Short mmCIF file of C-alpha atoms in Angstrom, two decimals:
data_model
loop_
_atom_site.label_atom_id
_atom_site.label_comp_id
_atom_site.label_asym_id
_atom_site.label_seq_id
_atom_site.Cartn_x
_atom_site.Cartn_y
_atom_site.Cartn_z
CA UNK A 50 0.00 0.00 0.00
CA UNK A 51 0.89 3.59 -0.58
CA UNK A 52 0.80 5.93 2.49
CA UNK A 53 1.14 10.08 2.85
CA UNK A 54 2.12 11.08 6.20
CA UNK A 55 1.55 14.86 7.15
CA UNK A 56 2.60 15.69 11.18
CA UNK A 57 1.93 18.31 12.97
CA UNK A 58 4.11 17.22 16.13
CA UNK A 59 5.61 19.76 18.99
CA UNK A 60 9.04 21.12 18.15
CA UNK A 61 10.46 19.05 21.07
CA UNK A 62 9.92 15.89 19.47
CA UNK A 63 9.67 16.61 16.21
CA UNK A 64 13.21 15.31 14.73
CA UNK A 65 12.61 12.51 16.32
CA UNK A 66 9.58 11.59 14.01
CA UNK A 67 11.49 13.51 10.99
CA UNK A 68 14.74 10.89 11.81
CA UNK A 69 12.56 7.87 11.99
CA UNK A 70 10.03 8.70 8.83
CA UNK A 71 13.23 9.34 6.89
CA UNK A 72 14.18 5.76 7.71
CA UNK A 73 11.14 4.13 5.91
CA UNK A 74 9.32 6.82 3.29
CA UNK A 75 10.51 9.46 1.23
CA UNK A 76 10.41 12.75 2.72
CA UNK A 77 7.87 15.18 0.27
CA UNK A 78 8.02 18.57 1.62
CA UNK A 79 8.17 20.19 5.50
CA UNK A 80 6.07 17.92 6.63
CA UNK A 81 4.80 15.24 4.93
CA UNK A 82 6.60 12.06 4.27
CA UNK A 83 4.90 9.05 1.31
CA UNK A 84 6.02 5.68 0.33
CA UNK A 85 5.34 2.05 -0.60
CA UNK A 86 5.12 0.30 2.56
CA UNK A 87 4.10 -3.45 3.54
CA UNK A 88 1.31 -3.90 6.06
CA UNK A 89 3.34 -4.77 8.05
CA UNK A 90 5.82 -2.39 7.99
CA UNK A 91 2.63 0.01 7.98
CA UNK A 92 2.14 -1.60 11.68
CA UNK A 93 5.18 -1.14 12.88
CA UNK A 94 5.68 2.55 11.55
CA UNK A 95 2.16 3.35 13.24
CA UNK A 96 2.99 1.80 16.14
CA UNK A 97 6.53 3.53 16.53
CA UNK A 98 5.00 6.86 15.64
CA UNK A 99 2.55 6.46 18.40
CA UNK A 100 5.77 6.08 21.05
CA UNK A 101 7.18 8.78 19.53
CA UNK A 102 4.94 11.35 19.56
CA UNK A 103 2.54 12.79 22.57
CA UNK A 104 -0.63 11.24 21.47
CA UNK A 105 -2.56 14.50 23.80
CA UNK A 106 -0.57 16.91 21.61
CA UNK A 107 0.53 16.17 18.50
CA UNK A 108 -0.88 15.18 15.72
CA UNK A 109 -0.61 13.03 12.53
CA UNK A 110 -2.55 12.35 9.65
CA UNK A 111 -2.08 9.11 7.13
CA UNK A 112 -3.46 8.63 4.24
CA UNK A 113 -3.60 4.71 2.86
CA UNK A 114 -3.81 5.01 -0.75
CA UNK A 115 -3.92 2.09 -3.20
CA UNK A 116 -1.06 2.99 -5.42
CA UNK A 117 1.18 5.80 -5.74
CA UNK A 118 -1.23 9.04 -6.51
CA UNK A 119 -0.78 11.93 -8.91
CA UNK A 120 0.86 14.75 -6.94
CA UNK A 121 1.62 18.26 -8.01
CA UNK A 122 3.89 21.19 -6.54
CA UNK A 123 3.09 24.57 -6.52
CA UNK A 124 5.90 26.99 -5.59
CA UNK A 125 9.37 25.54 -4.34
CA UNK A 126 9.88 21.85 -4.92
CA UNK A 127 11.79 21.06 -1.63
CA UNK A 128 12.45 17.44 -2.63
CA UNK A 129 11.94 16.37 -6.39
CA UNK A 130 11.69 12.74 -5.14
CA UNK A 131 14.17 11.65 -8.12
CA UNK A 132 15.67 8.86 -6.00
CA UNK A 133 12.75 6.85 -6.28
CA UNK A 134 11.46 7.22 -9.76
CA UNK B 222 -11.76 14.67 -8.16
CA UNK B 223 -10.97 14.52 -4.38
CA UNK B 224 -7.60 16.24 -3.67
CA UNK B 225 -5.65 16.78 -0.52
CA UNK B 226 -3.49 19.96 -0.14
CA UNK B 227 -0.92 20.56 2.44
CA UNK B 228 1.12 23.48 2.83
CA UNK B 229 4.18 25.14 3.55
CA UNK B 230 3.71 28.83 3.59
CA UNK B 231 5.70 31.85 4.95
CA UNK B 232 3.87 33.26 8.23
CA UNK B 233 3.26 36.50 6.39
CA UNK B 234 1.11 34.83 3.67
CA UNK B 235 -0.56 31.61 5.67
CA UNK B 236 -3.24 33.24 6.89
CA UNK B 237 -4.54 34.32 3.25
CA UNK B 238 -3.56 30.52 2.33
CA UNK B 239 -5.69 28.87 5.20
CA UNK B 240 -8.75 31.48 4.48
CA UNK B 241 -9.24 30.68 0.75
CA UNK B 242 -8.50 26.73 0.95
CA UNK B 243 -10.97 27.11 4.45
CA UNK B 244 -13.73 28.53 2.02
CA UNK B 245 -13.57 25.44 -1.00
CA UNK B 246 -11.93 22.74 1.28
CA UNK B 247 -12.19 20.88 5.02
CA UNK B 248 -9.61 21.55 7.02
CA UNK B 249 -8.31 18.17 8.21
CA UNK B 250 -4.67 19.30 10.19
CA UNK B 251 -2.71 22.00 10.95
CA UNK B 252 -1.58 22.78 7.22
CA UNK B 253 -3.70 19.89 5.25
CA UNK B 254 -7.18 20.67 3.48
CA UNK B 255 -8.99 17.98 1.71
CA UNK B 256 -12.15 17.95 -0.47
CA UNK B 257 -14.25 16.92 -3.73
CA UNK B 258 -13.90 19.30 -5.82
CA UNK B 259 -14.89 19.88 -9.76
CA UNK B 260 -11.93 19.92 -12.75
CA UNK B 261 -12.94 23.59 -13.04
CA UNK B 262 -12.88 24.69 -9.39
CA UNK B 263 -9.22 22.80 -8.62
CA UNK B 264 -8.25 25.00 -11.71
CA UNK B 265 -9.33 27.82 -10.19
CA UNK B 266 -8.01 26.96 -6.56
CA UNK B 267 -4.77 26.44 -8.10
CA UNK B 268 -4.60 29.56 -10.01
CA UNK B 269 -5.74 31.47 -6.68
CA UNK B 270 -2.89 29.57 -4.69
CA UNK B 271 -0.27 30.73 -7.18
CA UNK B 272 -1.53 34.44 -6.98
CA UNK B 273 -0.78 33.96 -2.54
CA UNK B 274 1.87 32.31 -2.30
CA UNK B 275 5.42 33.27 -3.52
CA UNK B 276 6.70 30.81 -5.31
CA UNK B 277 9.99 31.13 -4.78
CA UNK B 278 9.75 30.72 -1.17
CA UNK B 279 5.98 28.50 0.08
CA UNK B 280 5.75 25.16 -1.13
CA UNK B 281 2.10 23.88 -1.68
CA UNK B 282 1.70 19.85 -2.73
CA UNK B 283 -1.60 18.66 -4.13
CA UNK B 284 -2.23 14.96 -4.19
CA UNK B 285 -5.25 13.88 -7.15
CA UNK B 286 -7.38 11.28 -6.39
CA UNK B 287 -10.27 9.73 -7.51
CA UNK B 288 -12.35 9.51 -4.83
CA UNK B 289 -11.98 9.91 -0.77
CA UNK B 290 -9.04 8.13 0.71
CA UNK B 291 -9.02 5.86 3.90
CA UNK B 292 -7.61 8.26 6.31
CA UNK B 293 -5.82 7.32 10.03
CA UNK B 294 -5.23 9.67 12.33
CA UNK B 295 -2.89 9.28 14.87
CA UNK B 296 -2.68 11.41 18.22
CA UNK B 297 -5.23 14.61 18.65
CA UNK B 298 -7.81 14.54 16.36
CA UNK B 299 -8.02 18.44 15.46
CA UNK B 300 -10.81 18.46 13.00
CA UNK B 301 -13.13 15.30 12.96
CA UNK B 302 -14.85 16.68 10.04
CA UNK B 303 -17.97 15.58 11.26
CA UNK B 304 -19.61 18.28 9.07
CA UNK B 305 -18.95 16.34 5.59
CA UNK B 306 -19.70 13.12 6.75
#
């Protein structure tokens, strides 16, 4: 499955979730992180995130998408994503 | 088409940013909108994001899709969206 991860997590733990999303998607812009994950890799990333962040504060949206989905930039293209094309 | 737009936006120029996507989209997160919209009114969102943002400096990404993804949300829910459902 395809996932889009967009946080909105406190600036105290915040490269923690940056340092550990890097390890398993590719990062899209500020916030948001997407890749080709297993379920069960989806499990465990859910399931670290949840440790990781403070579940009364922060915040983090996923999106489970079939396939990779059409995606367009507007303005600065922070990462062009051409190591996985 | 249902599209999801998150943004990164200079502090000077959010605020117009959040107010225009708040009047054609639900806000799901901090800097994510989501909605159905028409061929003709993501044209015209897109041409109004252009005009707000600079694009040298904000970053907006815009993910197509055909129809309303499965979303997960992880930590504080900050907009249920109980209004579109």
């Amino acid at each position: 499955m395809y996932v889009v991860i967009v946080y909105d997590v406190s600036v105290e733990r915040v490269n923690k979730v940056k340092k550990f999303l890097r390890q398993h998607l590719h990062w899209v812009q500020n916030s948001v992180f997407e890749g080709e994950v297993t379920r069960a890799e989806f499990e465990r990333i859910k399931a670290t995130l949840q440790q990781l962040i403070d579940e009364n504060e922060d915040s983090i949206v996923i999106y489970k998408l079939r396939s990779r989905p059409f995606r367009e930039i507007i303005g600065v293209e922070k990462n062009p994503m051409g190591d996985i094309i």
